[in-house]
Coordinates of C-alpha atoms and ligand atoms in Angstrom, one line a residue:
X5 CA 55.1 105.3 74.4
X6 CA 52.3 106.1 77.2
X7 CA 50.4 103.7 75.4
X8 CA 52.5 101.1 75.6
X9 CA 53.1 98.9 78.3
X10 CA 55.2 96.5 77.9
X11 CA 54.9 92.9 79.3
X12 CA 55.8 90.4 77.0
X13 CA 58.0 89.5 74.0
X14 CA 54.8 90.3 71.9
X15 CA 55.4 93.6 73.0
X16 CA 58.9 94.3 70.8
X17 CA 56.8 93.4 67.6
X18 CA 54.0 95.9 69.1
X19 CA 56.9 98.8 69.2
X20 CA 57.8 98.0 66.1
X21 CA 54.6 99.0 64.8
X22 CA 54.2 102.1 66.9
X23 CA 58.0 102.9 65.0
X24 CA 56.6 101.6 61.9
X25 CA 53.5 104.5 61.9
X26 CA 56.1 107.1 63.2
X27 CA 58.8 106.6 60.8
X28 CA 59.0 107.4 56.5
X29 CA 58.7 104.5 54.5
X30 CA 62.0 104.5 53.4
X31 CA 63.3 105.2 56.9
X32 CA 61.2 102.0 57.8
X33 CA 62.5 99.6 55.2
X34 CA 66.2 100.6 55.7
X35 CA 66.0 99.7 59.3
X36 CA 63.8 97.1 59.0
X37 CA 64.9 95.3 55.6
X38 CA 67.5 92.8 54.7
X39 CA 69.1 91.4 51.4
X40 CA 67.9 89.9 48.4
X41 CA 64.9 87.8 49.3
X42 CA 65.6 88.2 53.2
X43 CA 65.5 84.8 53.8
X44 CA 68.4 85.1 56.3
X45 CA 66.6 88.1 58.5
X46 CA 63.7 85.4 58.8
X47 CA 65.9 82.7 59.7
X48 CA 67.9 84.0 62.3
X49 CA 64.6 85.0 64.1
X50 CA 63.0 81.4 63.3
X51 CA 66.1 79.6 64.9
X52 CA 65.9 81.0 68.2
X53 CA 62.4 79.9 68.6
X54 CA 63.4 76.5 67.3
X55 CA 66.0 75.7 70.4
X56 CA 63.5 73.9 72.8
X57 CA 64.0 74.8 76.5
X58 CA 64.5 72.0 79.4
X59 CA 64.1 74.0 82.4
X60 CA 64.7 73.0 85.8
X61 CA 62.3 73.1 88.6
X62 CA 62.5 72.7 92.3
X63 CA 65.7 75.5 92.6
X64 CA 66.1 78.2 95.0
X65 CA 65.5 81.1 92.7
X66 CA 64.7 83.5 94.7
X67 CA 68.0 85.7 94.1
X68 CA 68.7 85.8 90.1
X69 CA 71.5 88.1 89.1
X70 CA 71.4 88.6 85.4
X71 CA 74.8 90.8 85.7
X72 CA 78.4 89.8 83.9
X73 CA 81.5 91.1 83.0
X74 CA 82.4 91.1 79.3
X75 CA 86.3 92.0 78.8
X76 CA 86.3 93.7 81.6
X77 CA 83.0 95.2 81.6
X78 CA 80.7 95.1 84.1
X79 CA 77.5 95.2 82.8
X80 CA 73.7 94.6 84.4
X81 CA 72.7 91.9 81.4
X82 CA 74.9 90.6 78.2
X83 CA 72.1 92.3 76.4
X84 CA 74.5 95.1 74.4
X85 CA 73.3 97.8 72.3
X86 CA 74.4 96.5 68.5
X87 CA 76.3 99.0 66.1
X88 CA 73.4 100.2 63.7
X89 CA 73.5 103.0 61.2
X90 CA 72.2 106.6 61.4
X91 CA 70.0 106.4 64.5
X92 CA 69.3 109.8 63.3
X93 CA 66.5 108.5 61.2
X94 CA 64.6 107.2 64.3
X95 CA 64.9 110.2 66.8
X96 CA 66.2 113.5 66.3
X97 CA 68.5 113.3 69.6
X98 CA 70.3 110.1 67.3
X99 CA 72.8 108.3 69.0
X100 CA 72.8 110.4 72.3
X101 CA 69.6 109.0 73.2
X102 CA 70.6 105.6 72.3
X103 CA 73.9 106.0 74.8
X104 CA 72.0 107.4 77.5
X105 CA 69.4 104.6 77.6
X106 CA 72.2 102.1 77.4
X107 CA 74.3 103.9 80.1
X108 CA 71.5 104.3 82.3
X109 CA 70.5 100.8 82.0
X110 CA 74.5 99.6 82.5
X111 CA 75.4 98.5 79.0
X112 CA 77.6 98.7 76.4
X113 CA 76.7 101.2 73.6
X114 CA 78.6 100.2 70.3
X115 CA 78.8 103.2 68.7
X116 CA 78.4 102.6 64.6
X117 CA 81.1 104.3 62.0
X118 CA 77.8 105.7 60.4
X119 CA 76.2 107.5 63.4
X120 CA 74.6 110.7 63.1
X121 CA 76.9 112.1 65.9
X122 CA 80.7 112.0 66.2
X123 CA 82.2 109.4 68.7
X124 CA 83.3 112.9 70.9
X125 CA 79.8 113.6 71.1
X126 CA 78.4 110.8 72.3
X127 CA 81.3 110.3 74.8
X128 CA 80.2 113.5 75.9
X129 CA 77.2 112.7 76.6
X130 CA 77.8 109.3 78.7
X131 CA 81.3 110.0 79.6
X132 CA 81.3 107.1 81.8
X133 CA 80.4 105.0 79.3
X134 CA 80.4 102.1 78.7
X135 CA 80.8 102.2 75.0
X136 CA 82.8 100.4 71.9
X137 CA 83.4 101.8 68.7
X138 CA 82.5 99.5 65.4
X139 CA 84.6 100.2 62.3
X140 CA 85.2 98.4 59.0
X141 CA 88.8 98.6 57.9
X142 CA 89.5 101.9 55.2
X143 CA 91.7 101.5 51.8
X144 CA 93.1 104.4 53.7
X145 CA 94.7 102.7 57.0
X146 CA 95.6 105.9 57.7
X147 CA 92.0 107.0 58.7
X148 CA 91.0 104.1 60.8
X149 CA 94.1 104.2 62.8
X150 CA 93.2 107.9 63.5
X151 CA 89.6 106.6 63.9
X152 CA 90.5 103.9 66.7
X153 CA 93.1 105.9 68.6
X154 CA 90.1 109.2 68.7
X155 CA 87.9 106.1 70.2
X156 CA 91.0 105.2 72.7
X157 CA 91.2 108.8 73.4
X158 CA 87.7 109.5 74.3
X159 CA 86.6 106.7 76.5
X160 CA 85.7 103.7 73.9
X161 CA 86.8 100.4 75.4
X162 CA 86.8 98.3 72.5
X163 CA 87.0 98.5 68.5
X164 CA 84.9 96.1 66.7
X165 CA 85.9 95.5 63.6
X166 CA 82.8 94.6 60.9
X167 CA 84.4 91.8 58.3
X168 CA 81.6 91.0 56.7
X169 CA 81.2 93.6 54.0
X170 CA 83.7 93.1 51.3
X171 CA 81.1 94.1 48.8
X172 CA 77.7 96.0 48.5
X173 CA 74.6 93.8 49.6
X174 CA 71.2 94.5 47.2
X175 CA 68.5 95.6 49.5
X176 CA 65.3 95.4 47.4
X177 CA 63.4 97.8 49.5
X178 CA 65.9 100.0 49.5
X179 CA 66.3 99.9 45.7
X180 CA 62.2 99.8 45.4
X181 CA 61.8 102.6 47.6
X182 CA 65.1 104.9 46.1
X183 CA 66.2 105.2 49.4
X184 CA 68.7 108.2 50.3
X185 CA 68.9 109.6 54.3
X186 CA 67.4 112.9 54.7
X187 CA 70.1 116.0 53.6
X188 CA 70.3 117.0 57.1
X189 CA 71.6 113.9 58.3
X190 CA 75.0 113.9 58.9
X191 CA 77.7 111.0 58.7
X192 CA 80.8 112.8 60.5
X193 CA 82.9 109.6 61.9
X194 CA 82.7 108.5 58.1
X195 CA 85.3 109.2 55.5
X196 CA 84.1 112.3 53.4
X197 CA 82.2 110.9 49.8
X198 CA 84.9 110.5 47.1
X199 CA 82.3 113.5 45.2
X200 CA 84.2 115.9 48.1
X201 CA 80.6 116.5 49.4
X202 CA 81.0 115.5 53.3
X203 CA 77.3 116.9 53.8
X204 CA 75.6 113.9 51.8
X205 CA 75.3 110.3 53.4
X206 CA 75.3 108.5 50.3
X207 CA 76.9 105.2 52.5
X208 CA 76.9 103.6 48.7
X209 CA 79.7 106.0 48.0
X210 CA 80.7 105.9 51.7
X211 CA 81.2 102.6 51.6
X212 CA 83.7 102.5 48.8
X213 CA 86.2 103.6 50.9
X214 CA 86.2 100.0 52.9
X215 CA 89.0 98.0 52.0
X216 CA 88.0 94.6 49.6
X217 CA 91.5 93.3 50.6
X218 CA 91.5 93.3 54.3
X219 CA 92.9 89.9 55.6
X220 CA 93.2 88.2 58.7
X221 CA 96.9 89.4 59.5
X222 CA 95.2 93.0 59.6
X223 CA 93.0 91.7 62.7
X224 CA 95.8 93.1 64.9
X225 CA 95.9 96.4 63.6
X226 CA 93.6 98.3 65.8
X227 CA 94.8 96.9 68.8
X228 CA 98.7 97.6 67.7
X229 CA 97.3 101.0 67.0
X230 CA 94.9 101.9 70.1
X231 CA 95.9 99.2 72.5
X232 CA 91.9 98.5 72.6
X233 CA 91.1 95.0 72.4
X234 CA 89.4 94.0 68.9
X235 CA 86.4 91.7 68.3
X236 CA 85.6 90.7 64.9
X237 CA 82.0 91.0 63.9
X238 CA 80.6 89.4 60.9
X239 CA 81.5 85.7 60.8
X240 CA 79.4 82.2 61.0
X241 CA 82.3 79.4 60.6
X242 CA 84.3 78.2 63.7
X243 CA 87.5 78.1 61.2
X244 CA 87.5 82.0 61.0
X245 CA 86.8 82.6 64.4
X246 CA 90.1 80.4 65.7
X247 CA 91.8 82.4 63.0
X248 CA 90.6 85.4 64.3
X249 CA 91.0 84.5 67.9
X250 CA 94.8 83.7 67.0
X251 CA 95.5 86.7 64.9
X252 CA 95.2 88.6 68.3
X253 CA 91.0 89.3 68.5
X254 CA 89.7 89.4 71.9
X255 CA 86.8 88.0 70.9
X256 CA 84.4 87.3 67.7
X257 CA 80.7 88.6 66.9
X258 CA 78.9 85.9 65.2
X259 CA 76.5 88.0 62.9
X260 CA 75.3 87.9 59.2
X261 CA 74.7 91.7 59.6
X262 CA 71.0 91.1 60.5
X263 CA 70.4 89.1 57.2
X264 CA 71.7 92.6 55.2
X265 CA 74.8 91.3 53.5
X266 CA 74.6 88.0 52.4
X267 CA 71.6 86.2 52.0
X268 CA 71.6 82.5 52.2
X269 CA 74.0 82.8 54.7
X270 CA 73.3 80.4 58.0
X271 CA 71.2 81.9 61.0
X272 CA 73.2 82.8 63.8
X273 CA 71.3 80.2 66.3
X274 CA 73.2 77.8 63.8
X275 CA 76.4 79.2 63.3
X276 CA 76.7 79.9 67.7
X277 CA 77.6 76.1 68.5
X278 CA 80.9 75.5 66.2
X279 CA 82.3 79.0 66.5
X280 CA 81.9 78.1 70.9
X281 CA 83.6 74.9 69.9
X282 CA 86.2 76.2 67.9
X283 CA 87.1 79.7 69.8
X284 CA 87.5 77.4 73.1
X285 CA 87.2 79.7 75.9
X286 CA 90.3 81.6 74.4
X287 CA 88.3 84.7 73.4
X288 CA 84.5 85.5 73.9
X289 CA 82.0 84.8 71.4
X290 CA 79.4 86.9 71.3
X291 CA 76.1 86.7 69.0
X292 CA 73.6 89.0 67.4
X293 CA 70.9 88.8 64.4
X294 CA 66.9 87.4 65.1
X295 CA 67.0 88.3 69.2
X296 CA 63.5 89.4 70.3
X297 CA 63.1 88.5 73.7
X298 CA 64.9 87.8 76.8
X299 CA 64.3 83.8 76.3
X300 CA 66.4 84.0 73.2
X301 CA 69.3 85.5 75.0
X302 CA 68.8 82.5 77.1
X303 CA 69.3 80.3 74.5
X304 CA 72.4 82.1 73.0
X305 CA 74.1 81.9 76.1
X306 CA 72.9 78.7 76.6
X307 CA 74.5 77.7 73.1
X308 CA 77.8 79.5 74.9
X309 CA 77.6 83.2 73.7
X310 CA 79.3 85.4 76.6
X311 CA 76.4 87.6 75.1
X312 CA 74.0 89.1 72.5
X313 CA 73.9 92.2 70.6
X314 CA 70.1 94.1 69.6
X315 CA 69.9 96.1 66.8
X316 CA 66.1 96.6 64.8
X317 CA 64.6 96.3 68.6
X318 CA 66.3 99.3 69.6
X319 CA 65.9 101.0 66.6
X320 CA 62.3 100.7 67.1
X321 CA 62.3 101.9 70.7
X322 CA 64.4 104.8 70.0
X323 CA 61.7 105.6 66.7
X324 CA 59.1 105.2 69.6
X325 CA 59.7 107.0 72.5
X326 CA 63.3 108.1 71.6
X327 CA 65.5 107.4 74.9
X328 CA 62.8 106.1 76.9
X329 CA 62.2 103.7 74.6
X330 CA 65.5 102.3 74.2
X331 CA 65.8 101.9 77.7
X332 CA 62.1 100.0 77.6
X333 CA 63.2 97.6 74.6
X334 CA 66.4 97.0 77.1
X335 CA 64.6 96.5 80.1
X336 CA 62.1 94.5 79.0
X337 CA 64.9 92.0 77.7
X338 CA 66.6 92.2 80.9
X339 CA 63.5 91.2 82.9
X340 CA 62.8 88.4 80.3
X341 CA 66.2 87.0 80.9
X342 CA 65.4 87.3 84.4
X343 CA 62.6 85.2 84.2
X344 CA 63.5 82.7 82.1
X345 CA 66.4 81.9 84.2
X346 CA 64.0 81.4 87.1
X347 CA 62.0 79.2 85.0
X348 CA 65.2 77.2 83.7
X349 CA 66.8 77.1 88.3
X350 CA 69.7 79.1 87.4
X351 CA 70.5 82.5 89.5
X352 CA 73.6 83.5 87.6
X353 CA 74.4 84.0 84.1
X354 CA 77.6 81.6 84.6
X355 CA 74.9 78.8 85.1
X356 CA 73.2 79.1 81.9
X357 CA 74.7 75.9 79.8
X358 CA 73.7 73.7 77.3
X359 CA 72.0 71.0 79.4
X360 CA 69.3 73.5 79.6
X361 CA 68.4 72.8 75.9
X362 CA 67.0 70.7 73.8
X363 CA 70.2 69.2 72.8
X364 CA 68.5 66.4 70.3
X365 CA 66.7 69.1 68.5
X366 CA 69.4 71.5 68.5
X367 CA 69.8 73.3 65.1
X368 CA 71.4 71.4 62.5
X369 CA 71.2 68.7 63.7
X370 CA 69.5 66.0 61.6
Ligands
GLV418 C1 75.0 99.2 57.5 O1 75.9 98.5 58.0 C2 73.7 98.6 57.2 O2 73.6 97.3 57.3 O3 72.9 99.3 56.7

């Protein structure tokens, strides 16, 4: 990382290839790879940049405050760490390096089913937090409930609850590249392999054990179980987001899974404006998939998000400079969004609206 400085949003795509020589091909394209043809992972990237920006000029700026509070967290940006598998295969310190650069930074780790550490580990390692826990919903109900209420126990202050993988994706790299996490990875939040064999992360077979059948009347679950607030991550339509919101969700993630689970499904940029519409200030909205710099977390809050999630940006800091480099990928978004809001007149996040876009051009629209 000592020889890299960085300064701009050029500079995510430069640590990207400083992970990209560090890391196993097959390490690489897991992280970095999406479904089928991957015309979603392009898209969501392609719609930020699309959202034109009408700053104002001419505004005392000389105090911005990038800080908010996000149910009930206080955090120093609504930048938030996104759950991501098996951080593992970036840095051998895994998830405990990702929660310390969050933590240190002030933002919320979500802590992924399939880490590499245990959710009592990494709460031991930031006890302070602050940290969610993402699950998907087992066959076994039995499990997650024991799941949420360990993430209750040790600190976690929400459960977000991944919707949008009622089936396996096809990941050509993956498949090209016979892709299987190094044997001395482990998965120990997951559900041991149906084979009996805890010890190998074959999330193929993992995966099996996520319930096909789930519903929207099991939104409440997690909460009734944990008394955590929920927010549902995984959905692009405003129609499932109301229902979400009403089945007792504190919020919704708009996210196509970074363009790994479906792909023709619509980029995030896209999806942002009627889920806003729909969840009408009665839960938060927050947005993830294609964010690269601190201009596009602008633009989703400017669209309405309450804020974004990272995932391949940190994955590439932590492959390289492990902690440090988490904390650089966050930093330099926070000082992005810093600017940009100077640029746009605004000093506080609560000031970032829709007026401060392109509205004519906005995606979509035709
Ligand atoms: C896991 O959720 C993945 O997208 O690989």
């Amino acid at each position: 990382l000592a020889t890299l400085d960085p300064v701009s949003a050029s500079d995510l795509a430069a640590l990207e290839d400083v992970a990209r020589a560090r890391l196993d091909r097959g390490a690489y394209d897991y992280i970095a790879g999406g479904a089928e043809d991957e015309v979603t992972m392009a898209a969501n990237v392609a719609a930020w940049s699309a959202l034109d920006i009408r700053p104002h000029v001419l505004r005392d700026v000389s105090a911005v405050d990038t800080s908010t509070r996000l149910l009930g967290t206080q955090v120093s940006a609504p930048v938030l760490v996104a759950p991501s598998a098996m951080h593992g295969l970036a840095c051998e310190e895994a998830e405990a390096a990702t929660a310390r650069a969050a933590a240190r930074f002030g933002t919320i780790m979500t802590l992924s089913l399939a880490a590499n550490l245990s959710l009592e580990e990494v709460a031991a390692v930031t006890p302070a937090g602050p940290r969610w826990f993402q699950t998907y919903m087992h066959r076994d109900r039995g499990f997650t409930r024991e799941l949420v209420q360990r993430a209750r126990d040790t600190g976690y202050a929400a459960i977000v609850l991944t919707v949008d993988s009622p089936a396996l994706s096809r990941r050509g790299r993956d498949i090209r590249n016979e892709f299987a996490p190094p044997s001395h990875l482990r998965v120990p939040n997951m559900p041991p392999a149906p084979s009996g064999d805890a010890l190998d992360p074959d999330l193929l077979a993992l995966a099996a054990a996520f319930d096909p059948a789930v519903t929207f009347e099991d939104v409440s679950l997690p909460t009734e179980w944990s008394g955590l607030p929920v927010v549902v991550k995984g959905l692009v339509r405003g129609d499932d987001a109301s229902r979400s919101i009403a089945q007792g969700a504190a919020g919704v993630v708009v996210s196509n899974h970074g363009g790994r689970q479906l792909d023709g499904t619509i980029a995030t940029a896209r999806a942002l404006p009627e889920v806003v519409e729909a969840v009408g200030g009665r839960g938060a909205v927050f947005v993830d998939g294609g964010i690269r710099s601190g201009t596009d977390v602008l633009r989703a809050l400017a669209l309405g998000a309450d804020a974004v999630l990272v995932g391949r940006p940190i994955l590439w800091g932590l492959a390289a400079g492990g902690e440090q480099g988490v904390t650089a990928v966050l930093t330099m978004l926070g000082e992005e969004l810093a600017r940009a809001m100077a640029f746009c007149g605004v000093t506080r996040i609560s000031e970032i609206d829709r007026d401060l876009l392109d509205w004519a051009d906005r995606p979509g629209r035709r």
